[in-house]
Amino acid sequence: MQLFRFAGRVVLRHRGLLAIYVVALAAFGWLMASYVGTGSGPYEAVRPTVAVIDRDGSAVSGALAAWAAEEGELVELPDTTYALQDAAAKDLANYVLVIPEGYGEGLEAAARAGAEPPALECVVSYSDARGSLADERVRAGAQQLYALLAETDLTAEEAVGVARQARGEAETRLEVGVIEAEEAGLPSDYLVYMQFSTYALFGGTAILVACGLRSLGRDQPVTQRLLAAPLTETARGAQLALACLGVGLAVWAAVEALGALWCAGSLAAADARLVLLAQAPLLALACVGAAFGYLLWSLGATGDLAHAAGNIGSMVLTFLGGTWVQQASMGAAVTAVARLTPVWWVVHALGEVYAATGTTGGLVASVAAQTGLTALFAVALAAAGMALGRARRRG
Amino acid sequence: MEEIVSVEGLVKRYGSRVALDHFDLHIGRGEIFGLLGPNGCGKTTAINCVLQLLSYDRGTIRLFGEEMAPDRRDLKRRVGVVPQQVAVLDELTVRENVDAFCALYVRDRRERARLVDEALDFVGLSGHARQRPRQLSGGLARRLNIACGIAHGPELLFLDEPTVAVDPQSRGAILDGICHLRDAGATVVYTSHYMEEVEQICGRVMIMDAGRAIAEGTCDELKRLVDVGEKIVVECAPPAPEVMVGLEGLPCVARAAYDAGELKVDCTPSAHGLVDVLEALAAAGVEVGRVWSEPPTLNDVFLELCGRELRD
Amino acid sequence: MRSVFSLMRFDLLQALRNRGVVIWVLLFPLLLATVFMFMFDGVPAGGTQAAAVGVVSDGSEGAEALAGALEELSSGDDAPIDAVRYPDEAAAAEAARSGEVCAYVVAAAGAAPRMEVPARESGTVDQAVVQLVLERSLQVSATLATVAEVAPEALSSPGAAVRLASALAGDDATTERLSVLRTESSEFARYYYAMLGFSSLMGAQVALLLVVSKRADGTPAGARRQLGAVDPVAQLASSLLAAWVVVFACLVVALLYMRLVVGVSFGGREGLAVAACAACALVSCAVGALIGSLPRVSTSAKDVVCTVATMGLSLPAGLFGEPSQRLADWLSANAPLVQAANPAVQVGETFYRLAYYDSLAPFAQSVGALLAISAVLLAVSALFMRRQRYAAL
């Protein structure tokens, strides 16, 4: 096993590569995970950031503005086109309510006449659904006032008073409970960390193998020495392949150890069996990375090419796999292609483990099947590497 | 003779280590000056200081009679350098490389095209002009390295071990080329570990050790400096111990030893010992086969001055 | 100046023949843009899906009325919720835990409806939507009660209460969505702008390559060049100028590809977008020059520094998916100076502002920030380079 140990030592000496592709990538994953949060805790209704531009100044508009502000975080915004654009472009507010001049009177008149009420204006952020939620709330408030004005003889001020009082009643508040799980599942920050670690496990491993073992490449002077050594070709090949696998294992262990360390706080409450189960597909992916690195190495890819192949490959695969954009939001065509790639199966398996609250036979079987499928990619790539390497040697 | 390089009292320290210790160097126009010394003795440091690539602690450096400074581009224009490593750009072709480095000295494009062609012809790379450096063999790459240093027609040329890892044919061509440059009026500073090369082309030689010049002169002058004379080798049966004692007692003999059928006798300098040694052997009744005598070489001088033990 | 231009030819050749430069600075952004294009192709932009909610009813009249109301709200194209019935609370809880529904509602006789959310996914927008729908239905009775208390005469006519209840539950009130931005914005445009920031930093490799190959302690060829008769300042100037030309050209190619093939909008201001590329290329050169000038750092270590800087600075620009965009938003809100000093963020902002604002002032501000960052980086690298004229070899 001398060659195996020797090759492993050679790879580990590439400290710059290790720093970038293991430590830095893991740190990025952690950084992102820490902004996601653990996602657990008591229920608190979403509070969108809301800005109100009241051009009307009536009792109705005042009430609508106050309600919008109550159920969200109020952001001050001057009434200029620039400010509106700024708010929309920078996403300063999820929702900007613009109450047009004469809205209060218009609403009352329409209600009395049984006509359609005038429309409120709003700017809804594209970034997430919180803007739409705020819009729903505002419409609910306007509808309440419209109904009161339409079906009663109350003045606008009285209607506002009634609506405000009705809103204040305790029974209008819904009781919300939290379902406590019998066993704690994986925290969501750890899920994000694991999803992002797929980049390092595939690309990082591949680059470490391809670049780290470069000096043992077929066109390098050291190879002559290796060939001259009293080792059979099979032993040599097997030890080098094992060294590649060892690199994959080491990257996996390092990345996941860092993850466990950084997410230790949120992982403390999680079921250890689930955490361990999640490691299986990740380990298989590291093997795929090692096999891809072995393929690149067999092809004699030098620095730039290996880096390019590793990073571009990783980027495309993690994208298709659903690390960047959730699998559920992918189009059908993209999903069809994505299923042919290893990261998709890994992320899918991680999603299953995340959704589970305890280890069941079904879950283990499903994760094992997906891990096996991922491992098949590793076998295929390694076989291709071996065949190409042999062909090149004969050539 | 006009002095082209004049270095006096040069001191260069790296922390507490003294790399150059009051180093002096004087080279006249038209010389090929050999700079020898064991690894780490300060040859390359001295050259880098002269070229102002390195700062130094003390001393004066004059080139062409004028004080050298980092911004003396008028002086730099007259100097060429062939570094130890093949210092070229992998992205450019052979011709583009020579052109790129020549452009640092010669601005006119047409003039440069002529100079580049001449340099490529000179090193015999005209047929490889469109190739990239990594496509060249070791010898060709060395020749490209030289072409990049000489294309602008320098009056003073520094060659730092230009023949490392080069086959005998290429080496012969390179050495001929250097002599040719000298004949055309260039002054050459040449460093190498191949003593026979230095003996072959250098008019004067300096041997450095530990940052100082320990000997300087023509090859013959150096050989006279040290306690080394000719070496006599005699094929014979093992002589009796008293014969060996007798031999070593001769005034012209410094050392005598017998090994593998050969008696090796080192003579003292400026003594003609062959006749005395053969007479002593005949008197002792030793039957003699082939006999030959070698004059001392620069290598002997070098080993004598710098010692035979291995360095770090 | 003439010597700078005569040397530039070689620097351009060196950069354009470098495989790393071609792959990373020219091809990679195109590939990434293509990946983005396919990825976002199938994703519905901006649309909100109905929130799936479980309903558990005990079969009593009041409970069935609530369940029925929820089911009614589930029909239609624009339904805010999608109600799913479960036979008992255990089944609904299991569905909520596994993420099939965002929450479940329990309706029972004689008790107020109750919503249950899973512990790990509590406080989502979908849950707030369900909460809003339920609270609106609760408000109907509260409002009726209040009216009866405050103005009993209003409900005296027959059927008044029923009419008021149905009016309260109606959806006559409407809002009209304004589009205030110059260009229709989408959450995906942000990726492309962030990608231009990433590409600009990738371009720092060009300046790094060329600067290092001019430095005595960078490469053997660099040492050789420092012996030349051309002023080192002129040599560096030619390197930076050549790097700028290469990065600018690559960014313009990426811009054209994004505009023509991918269809990303620059608000009809393509000319200014090209001008912005000029500023981005400058900041790229400045980053490369700074890394290239770092004292006592080996050339290979500088490559590592360049890669780490590119990735690290691109992270808060929001390139790497939703989590990184959240990080970017958080930094913008809490550490705006950090974002202002980050060239990758500023490049993204430049294009963003160009496309979305009527006024060009914000765009000019971003370009100004890029120029200021470049000036600072170049000044620092000049300081490093001055110090190292007598570099220790």
PDB file of C-alpha atoms in Angstrom, chain A residues 16-17 19-21 24-25 28 31-33 35-36 38-46 71 81-82 84-91 95 97-98 103 116-124 126-127 129-133 135-140 142-144 146-148 151-154 162-163 165-167 169 171-182 185-188 192 196 199 302-305 307-308 311-312 315-316 319-320 323-326 329-331 334 354-357, chain C residues 18-21 23-24 28 31-32 35-36 38-44 46 48 80 92-94 96-98 104 112-125 127-132 134-136 138-139 142-143 145-147 149-151 153-155 160 163-164 166-182 185-187 190-191 198 303-304 307-308 311-312 315 319-324 326-327 329-331 349 352-353 356-359 361-362 365:
ATOM      1  CA  GLY A  16      -4.058  25.948  -1.413  1.00  0.00           C
ATOM      2  CA  LEU A  17      -6.488  23.578  -3.117  1.00  0.00           C
ATOM      3  CA  ALA A  19      -8.149  25.728   1.525  1.00  0.00           C
ATOM      4  CA  ILE A  20     -10.333  26.720  -1.415  1.00  0.00           C
ATOM      5  CA  TYR A  21     -12.206  23.571  -2.219  1.00  0.00           C
ATOM      6  CA  ALA A  24     -13.696  27.957   1.864  1.00  0.00           C
ATOM      7  CA  LEU A  25     -16.568  26.136   0.142  1.00  0.00           C
ATOM      8  CA  PHE A  28     -19.697  29.520   2.233  1.00  0.00           C
ATOM      9  CA  LEU A  31     -22.616  31.259   5.855  1.00  0.00           C
ATOM     10  CA  MET A  32     -25.703  30.592   3.771  1.00  0.00           C
ATOM     11  CA  ALA A  33     -27.067  28.103   6.256  1.00  0.00           C
ATOM     12  CA  TYR A  35     -28.959  33.063   7.151  1.00  0.00           C
ATOM     13  CA  VAL A  36     -31.654  30.491   6.680  1.00  0.00           C
ATOM     14  CA  THR A  38     -33.275  26.642  11.957  1.00  0.00           C
ATOM     15  CA  GLY A  39     -36.913  27.286  11.036  1.00  0.00           C
ATOM     16  CA  SER A  40     -38.341  26.034  14.299  1.00  0.00           C
ATOM     17  CA  GLY A  41     -39.976  27.867  17.174  1.00  0.00           C
ATOM     18  CA  PRO A  42     -43.361  29.257  18.203  1.00  0.00           C
ATOM     19  CA  TYR A  43     -45.719  30.452  15.504  1.00  0.00           C
ATOM     20  CA  GLU A  44     -45.398  34.062  14.476  1.00  0.00           C
ATOM     21  CA  ALA A  45     -47.388  35.397  11.552  1.00  0.00           C
ATOM     22  CA  VAL A  46     -45.335  36.712   8.688  1.00  0.00           C
ATOM     23  CA  GLU A  71     -49.766  43.827  10.361  1.00  0.00           C
ATOM     24  CA  THR A  81     -41.615  58.344  -8.472  1.00  0.00           C
ATOM     25  CA  TYR A  82     -37.971  57.972  -7.573  1.00  0.00           C
ATOM     26  CA  LEU A  84     -41.267  54.249  -5.446  1.00  0.00           C
ATOM     27  CA  GLN A  85     -38.714  52.956  -7.934  1.00  0.00           C
ATOM     28  CA  ASP A  86     -36.074  52.844  -5.249  1.00  0.00           C
ATOM     29  CA  ALA A  87     -38.368  50.862  -2.980  1.00  0.00           C
ATOM     30  CA  ALA A  88     -39.248  48.428  -5.727  1.00  0.00           C
ATOM     31  CA  ALA A  89     -35.729  48.043  -7.082  1.00  0.00           C
ATOM     32  CA  LYS A  90     -34.063  47.647  -3.719  1.00  0.00           C
ATOM     33  CA  ASP A  91     -36.997  45.740  -2.307  1.00  0.00           C
ATOM     34  CA  TYR A  95     -45.688  46.045  -0.431  1.00  0.00           C
ATOM     35  CA  LEU A  97     -49.933  50.794  -0.723  1.00  0.00           C
ATOM     36  CA  VAL A  98     -50.864  53.911  -2.653  1.00  0.00           C
ATOM     37  CA  TYR A 103     -60.568  57.175  -2.427  1.00  0.00           C
ATOM     38  CA  GLU A 116     -68.010  48.765  -7.915  1.00  0.00           C
ATOM     39  CA  PRO A 117     -65.615  50.408  -5.461  1.00  0.00           C
ATOM     40  CA  PRO A 118     -62.600  52.362  -6.755  1.00  0.00           C
ATOM     41  CA  ALA A 119     -59.333  50.456  -6.838  1.00  0.00           C
ATOM     42  CA  LEU A 120     -56.454  50.984  -4.472  1.00  0.00           C
ATOM     43  CA  GLU A 121     -52.998  51.113  -6.019  1.00  0.00           C
ATOM     44  CA  CYS A 122     -50.048  49.084  -4.887  1.00  0.00           C
ATOM     45  CA  VAL A 123     -46.522  48.017  -5.739  1.00  0.00           C
ATOM     46  CA  VAL A 124     -45.941  44.364  -4.955  1.00  0.00           C
ATOM     47  CA  TYR A 126     -41.427  40.351  -7.057  1.00  0.00           C
ATOM     48  CA  SER A 127     -39.049  38.830  -4.569  1.00  0.00           C
ATOM     49  CA  ALA A 129     -45.061  36.138  -1.653  1.00  0.00           C
ATOM     50  CA  ARG A 130     -45.124  38.424   1.372  1.00  0.00           C
ATOM     51  CA  GLY A 131     -46.139  41.329  -0.851  1.00  0.00           C
ATOM     52  CA  SER A 132     -49.152  39.378  -2.103  1.00  0.00           C
ATOM     53  CA  LEU A 133     -50.084  38.526   1.474  1.00  0.00           C
ATOM     54  CA  ASP A 135     -52.220  42.901  -0.572  1.00  0.00           C
ATOM     55  CA  GLU A 136     -54.745  40.311   0.590  1.00  0.00           C
ATOM     56  CA  ARG A 137     -54.852  41.929   4.001  1.00  0.00           C
ATOM     57  CA  VAL A 138     -55.406  45.407   2.606  1.00  0.00           C
ATOM     58  CA  ARG A 139     -58.196  44.191   0.352  1.00  0.00           C
ATOM     59  CA  ALA A 140     -59.825  42.454   3.316  1.00  0.00           C
ATOM     60  CA  ALA A 142     -61.208  47.698   2.277  1.00  0.00           C
ATOM     61  CA  GLN A 143     -63.880  45.063   1.745  1.00  0.00           C
ATOM     62  CA  GLN A 144     -64.913  45.310   5.372  1.00  0.00           C
ATOM     63  CA  TYR A 146     -67.143  48.742   1.745  1.00  0.00           C
ATOM     64  CA  ALA A 147     -69.585  46.183   3.163  1.00  0.00           C
ATOM     65  CA  LEU A 148     -70.351  48.344   6.193  1.00  0.00           C
ATOM     66  CA  GLU A 151     -75.288  47.595   3.946  1.00  0.00           C
ATOM     67  CA  THR A 152     -75.674  50.082   6.821  1.00  0.00           C
ATOM     68  CA  ASP A 153     -76.329  53.791   7.155  1.00  0.00           C
ATOM     69  CA  LEU A 154     -73.210  54.394   9.169  1.00  0.00           C
ATOM     70  CA  VAL A 162     -67.080  49.706  13.943  1.00  0.00           C
ATOM     71  CA  ALA A 163     -64.511  47.941  11.825  1.00  0.00           C
ATOM     72  CA  GLN A 165     -63.714  47.666  17.172  1.00  0.00           C
ATOM     73  CA  ALA A 166     -64.624  44.413  15.411  1.00  0.00           C
ATOM     74  CA  ARG A 167     -60.990  43.843  14.556  1.00  0.00           C
ATOM     75  CA  GLU A 169     -62.402  41.582  19.387  1.00  0.00           C
ATOM     76  CA  GLU A 171     -62.542  36.061  18.841  1.00  0.00           C
ATOM     77  CA  THR A 172     -61.399  37.465  15.511  1.00  0.00           C
ATOM     78  CA  ARG A 173     -57.934  36.230  16.336  1.00  0.00           C
ATOM     79  CA  LEU A 174     -57.296  32.691  15.277  1.00  0.00           C
ATOM     80  CA  GLU A 175     -55.753  30.355  17.757  1.00  0.00           C
ATOM     81  CA  VAL A 176     -52.594  28.861  16.244  1.00  0.00           C
ATOM     82  CA  GLY A 177     -50.910  25.846  17.747  1.00  0.00           C
ATOM     83  CA  VAL A 178     -47.598  24.220  16.926  1.00  0.00           C
ATOM     84  CA  ILE A 179     -47.396  20.491  16.271  1.00  0.00           C
ATOM     85  CA  GLU A 180     -44.424  19.252  18.217  1.00  0.00           C
ATOM     86  CA  ALA A 181     -42.706  16.315  16.579  1.00  0.00           C
ATOM     87  CA  GLU A 182     -42.215  13.196  18.663  1.00  0.00           C
ATOM     88  CA  GLY A 185     -35.950  15.983  12.393  1.00  0.00           C
ATOM     89  CA  LEU A 186     -33.027  17.726  10.737  1.00  0.00           C
ATOM     90  CA  PRO A 187     -32.838  21.498  11.176  1.00  0.00           C
ATOM     91  CA  SER A 188     -33.249  23.480   7.965  1.00  0.00           C
ATOM     92  CA  VAL A 192     -28.946  24.056   3.346  1.00  0.00           C
ATOM     93  CA  PHE A 196     -24.434  23.388  -0.698  1.00  0.00           C
ATOM     94  CA  TYR A 199     -20.477  21.517  -4.797  1.00  0.00           C
ATOM     95  CA  THR A 302      -3.706  20.021 -16.486  1.00  0.00           C
ATOM     96  CA  GLY A 303      -4.386  22.835 -14.008  1.00  0.00           C
ATOM     97  CA  ASP A 304      -6.710  25.175 -15.861  1.00  0.00           C
ATOM     98  CA  LEU A 305      -8.652  22.432 -17.582  1.00  0.00           C
ATOM     99  CA  HIS A 307     -10.268  23.502 -12.491  1.00  0.00           C
ATOM    100  CA  ALA A 308     -12.616  24.439 -15.286  1.00  0.00           C
ATOM    101  CA  ASN A 311     -16.068  23.966 -11.257  1.00  0.00           C
ATOM    102  CA  ILE A 312     -18.227  24.149 -14.340  1.00  0.00           C
ATOM    103  CA  MET A 315     -22.019  24.399 -11.021  1.00  0.00           C
ATOM    104  CA  VAL A 316     -24.157  22.765 -13.685  1.00  0.00           C
ATOM    105  CA  PHE A 319     -27.951  23.757 -10.414  1.00  0.00           C
ATOM    106  CA  LEU A 320     -29.717  20.848 -12.023  1.00  0.00           C
ATOM    107  CA  THR A 323     -29.122  23.172  -4.695  1.00  0.00           C
ATOM    108  CA  TRP A 324     -29.665  26.669  -5.991  1.00  0.00           C
ATOM    109  CA  VAL A 325     -33.292  26.563  -7.005  1.00  0.00           C
ATOM    110  CA  GLN A 326     -35.628  24.095  -5.346  1.00  0.00           C
ATOM    111  CA  SER A 329     -39.879  24.821  -8.758  1.00  0.00           C
ATOM    112  CA  MET A 330     -38.091  23.312 -11.759  1.00  0.00           C
ATOM    113  CA  GLY A 331     -39.842  22.920 -15.077  1.00  0.00           C
ATOM    114  CA  VAL A 334     -35.341  20.494 -16.647  1.00  0.00           C
ATOM    115  CA  TYR A 354     -35.311  16.264   6.042  1.00  0.00           C
ATOM    116  CA  ALA A 355     -39.034  15.653   5.694  1.00  0.00           C
ATOM    117  CA  ALA A 356     -38.867  12.662   7.999  1.00  0.00           C
ATOM    118  CA  THR A 357     -39.132  12.928  11.741  1.00  0.00           C
TER     119      THR A 357
ATOM    120  CA  ASN C  18      -3.953  31.787 -21.995  1.00  0.00           C
ATOM    121  CA  ARG C  19      -6.320  28.866 -21.655  1.00  0.00           C
ATOM    122  CA  GLY C  20      -7.425  29.896 -18.189  1.00  0.00           C
ATOM    123  CA  VAL C  21      -8.387  33.356 -19.360  1.00  0.00           C
ATOM    124  CA  ILE C  23     -12.210  29.480 -20.224  1.00  0.00           C
ATOM    125  CA  TRP C  24     -12.925  31.567 -17.139  1.00  0.00           C
ATOM    126  CA  PHE C  28     -17.668  30.586 -18.325  1.00  0.00           C
ATOM    127  CA  LEU C  31     -22.114  28.936 -20.012  1.00  0.00           C
ATOM    128  CA  LEU C  32     -23.500  30.170 -16.719  1.00  0.00           C
ATOM    129  CA  VAL C  35     -27.538  27.345 -17.453  1.00  0.00           C
ATOM    130  CA  PHE C  36     -29.575  30.132 -15.863  1.00  0.00           C
ATOM    131  CA  PHE C  38     -32.634  26.774 -18.990  1.00  0.00           C
ATOM    132  CA  MET C  39     -33.101  26.682 -15.250  1.00  0.00           C
ATOM    133  CA  PHE C  40     -35.482  29.614 -15.095  1.00  0.00           C
ATOM    134  CA  ASP C  41     -37.297  28.603 -18.229  1.00  0.00           C
ATOM    135  CA  GLY C  42     -39.731  26.284 -16.511  1.00  0.00           C
ATOM    136  CA  VAL C  43     -40.163  28.259 -13.306  1.00  0.00           C
ATOM    137  CA  PRO C  44     -43.322  30.367 -13.165  1.00  0.00           C
ATOM    138  CA  GLY C  46     -43.784  35.797  -9.587  1.00  0.00           C
ATOM    139  CA  THR C  48     -48.056  32.454  -6.041  1.00  0.00           C
ATOM    140  CA  PRO C  80     -55.674  31.542  -2.314  1.00  0.00           C
ATOM    141  CA  ALA C  92     -53.631  15.863   9.298  1.00  0.00           C
ATOM    142  CA  ALA C  93     -50.697  16.299  11.673  1.00  0.00           C
ATOM    143  CA  GLU C  94     -48.728  13.662   9.766  1.00  0.00           C
ATOM    144  CA  ALA C  96     -48.373  18.771   7.985  1.00  0.00           C
ATOM    145  CA  ARG C  97     -45.154  17.243   9.295  1.00  0.00           C
ATOM    146  CA  SER C  98     -44.262  15.724   5.957  1.00  0.00           C
ATOM    147  CA  TYR C 104     -54.301  22.158   9.234  1.00  0.00           C
ATOM    148  CA  ALA C 112     -63.372  28.472  17.816  1.00  0.00           C
ATOM    149  CA  PRO C 113     -61.523  27.092  14.812  1.00  0.00           C
ATOM    150  CA  ARG C 114     -57.911  26.318  15.512  1.00  0.00           C
ATOM    151  CA  MET C 115     -54.928  26.188  13.168  1.00  0.00           C
ATOM    152  CA  GLU C 116     -51.981  23.887  13.774  1.00  0.00           C
ATOM    153  CA  VAL C 117     -48.613  24.393  12.110  1.00  0.00           C
ATOM    154  CA  PRO C 118     -45.608  22.031  12.102  1.00  0.00           C
ATOM    155  CA  ALA C 119     -42.828  23.112  14.474  1.00  0.00           C
ATOM    156  CA  ARG C 120     -40.116  23.067  11.823  1.00  0.00           C
ATOM    157  CA  GLU C 121     -41.998  25.136   9.297  1.00  0.00           C
ATOM    158  CA  SER C 122     -43.739  27.685  11.419  1.00  0.00           C
ATOM    159  CA  GLY C 123     -44.375  31.233  10.288  1.00  0.00           C
ATOM    160  CA  THR C 124     -44.480  30.713   6.541  1.00  0.00           C
ATOM    161  CA  VAL C 125     -46.300  32.982   4.122  1.00  0.00           C
ATOM    162  CA  GLN C 127     -49.691  29.777   6.838  1.00  0.00           C
ATOM    163  CA  ALA C 128     -50.293  33.522   7.053  1.00  0.00           C
ATOM    164  CA  VAL C 129     -52.568  33.252   4.000  1.00  0.00           C
ATOM    165  CA  VAL C 130     -54.587  30.492   5.653  1.00  0.00           C
ATOM    166  CA  GLN C 131     -54.683  32.530   8.848  1.00  0.00           C
ATOM    167  CA  LEU C 132     -55.958  35.554   6.936  1.00  0.00           C
ATOM    168  CA  LEU C 134     -59.867  32.112   8.571  1.00  0.00           C
ATOM    169  CA  GLU C 135     -59.667  35.430  10.368  1.00  0.00           C
ATOM    170  CA  ARG C 136     -61.739  37.091   7.683  1.00  0.00           C
ATOM    171  CA  LEU C 138     -64.197  35.172  12.048  1.00  0.00           C
ATOM    172  CA  GLN C 139     -64.394  38.902  11.434  1.00  0.00           C
ATOM    173  CA  ALA C 142     -67.451  39.950  15.046  1.00  0.00           C
ATOM    174  CA  THR C 143     -68.409  42.796  12.751  1.00  0.00           C
ATOM    175  CA  ALA C 145     -71.935  41.713  16.590  1.00  0.00           C
ATOM    176  CA  THR C 146     -70.296  45.117  16.763  1.00  0.00           C
ATOM    177  CA  VAL C 147     -72.836  46.653  14.401  1.00  0.00           C
ATOM    178  CA  GLU C 149     -74.143  46.733  19.532  1.00  0.00           C
ATOM    179  CA  VAL C 150     -73.187  50.159  18.143  1.00  0.00           C
ATOM    180  CA  ALA C 151     -75.960  50.749  15.603  1.00  0.00           C
ATOM    181  CA  GLU C 153     -81.065  50.056  13.866  1.00  0.00           C
ATOM    182  CA  ALA C 154     -78.827  49.259  10.912  1.00  0.00           C
ATOM    183  CA  LEU C 155     -79.703  45.575  11.172  1.00  0.00           C
ATOM    184  CA  ALA C 160     -79.972  43.017   6.679  1.00  0.00           C
ATOM    185  CA  ARG C 163     -76.733  40.874   3.347  1.00  0.00           C
ATOM    186  CA  LEU C 164     -74.056  42.461   5.502  1.00  0.00           C
ATOM    187  CA  SER C 166     -72.328  38.229   2.520  1.00  0.00           C
ATOM    188  CA  ALA C 167     -70.997  41.693   1.662  1.00  0.00           C
ATOM    189  CA  LEU C 168     -68.289  41.309   4.313  1.00  0.00           C
ATOM    190  CA  ALA C 169     -67.255  37.980   2.790  1.00  0.00           C
ATOM    191  CA  GLY C 170     -67.306  39.350  -0.758  1.00  0.00           C
ATOM    192  CA  ASP C 171     -64.408  40.571  -2.801  1.00  0.00           C
ATOM    193  CA  ASP C 172     -65.537  43.817  -4.312  1.00  0.00           C
ATOM    194  CA  ALA C 173     -62.578  45.805  -3.050  1.00  0.00           C
ATOM    195  CA  THR C 174     -59.713  45.597  -5.488  1.00  0.00           C
ATOM    196  CA  THR C 175     -56.182  46.804  -5.789  1.00  0.00           C
ATOM    197  CA  GLU C 176     -54.390  47.667  -8.954  1.00  0.00           C
ATOM    198  CA  ARG C 177     -50.753  46.698  -9.211  1.00  0.00           C
ATOM    199  CA  LEU C 178     -48.556  49.515 -10.436  1.00  0.00           C
ATOM    200  CA  SER C 179     -45.388  48.818 -12.345  1.00  0.00           C
ATOM    201  CA  VAL C 180     -43.126  51.605 -11.256  1.00  0.00           C
ATOM    202  CA  LEU C 181     -39.871  50.238 -12.603  1.00  0.00           C
ATOM    203  CA  ARG C 182     -38.607  51.034 -16.091  1.00  0.00           C
ATOM    204  CA  SER C 185     -38.614  43.141 -12.867  1.00  0.00           C
ATOM    205  CA  SER C 186     -38.263  39.508 -12.062  1.00  0.00           C
ATOM    206  CA  GLU C 187     -36.497  37.585  -9.361  1.00  0.00           C
ATOM    207  CA  ARG C 190     -31.000  39.523 -10.241  1.00  0.00           C
ATOM    208  CA  TYR C 191     -29.055  36.343 -11.012  1.00  0.00           C
ATOM    209  CA  PHE C 198     -18.934  37.487 -10.827  1.00  0.00           C
ATOM    210  CA  ASP C 303      -3.992  32.520  -7.880  1.00  0.00           C
ATOM    211  CA  VAL C 304      -5.611  30.984  -4.818  1.00  0.00           C
ATOM    212  CA  THR C 307     -10.166  32.562  -6.698  1.00  0.00           C
ATOM    213  CA  VAL C 308     -11.178  32.893  -3.049  1.00  0.00           C
ATOM    214  CA  MET C 311     -16.083  33.544  -4.835  1.00  0.00           C
ATOM    215  CA  GLY C 312     -16.182  35.314  -1.499  1.00  0.00           C
ATOM    216  CA  LEU C 315     -21.478  35.455  -2.434  1.00  0.00           C
ATOM    217  CA  LEU C 319     -25.293  34.718  -7.249  1.00  0.00           C
ATOM    218  CA  PHE C 320     -25.500  31.447  -5.401  1.00  0.00           C
ATOM    219  CA  GLY C 321     -29.211  30.902  -5.096  1.00  0.00           C
ATOM    220  CA  GLU C 322     -31.819  32.030  -2.629  1.00  0.00           C
ATOM    221  CA  PRO C 323     -29.804  31.706   0.602  1.00  0.00           C
ATOM    222  CA  SER C 324     -27.079  33.926  -0.787  1.00  0.00           C
ATOM    223  CA  ARG C 326     -31.067  36.551   1.588  1.00  0.00           C
ATOM    224  CA  LEU C 327     -27.552  37.157   2.854  1.00  0.00           C
ATOM    225  CA  ASP C 329     -30.483  41.540   1.490  1.00  0.00           C
ATOM    226  CA  TRP C 330     -29.456  41.260   5.089  1.00  0.00           C
ATOM    227  CA  LEU C 331     -26.091  42.895   4.406  1.00  0.00           C
ATOM    228  CA  GLU C 349     -26.161  47.136  -8.722  1.00  0.00           C
ATOM    229  CA  TYR C 352     -29.796  46.737 -11.876  1.00  0.00           C
ATOM    230  CA  ARG C 353     -30.124  50.483 -11.429  1.00  0.00           C
ATOM    231  CA  TYR C 356     -34.957  49.805 -13.215  1.00  0.00           C
ATOM    232  CA  TYR C 357     -34.702  53.535 -12.525  1.00  0.00           C
ATOM    233  CA  ASP C 358     -35.928  56.361 -14.721  1.00  0.00           C
ATOM    234  CA  SER C 359     -33.316  58.584 -13.182  1.00  0.00           C
ATOM    235  CA  ALA C 361     -28.467  59.239 -10.787  1.00  0.00           C
ATOM    236  CA  PRO C 362     -28.444  55.864  -8.967  1.00  0.00           C
ATOM    237  CA  GLN C 365     -23.671  56.555  -8.160  1.00  0.00           C
TER     238      GLN C 365
END
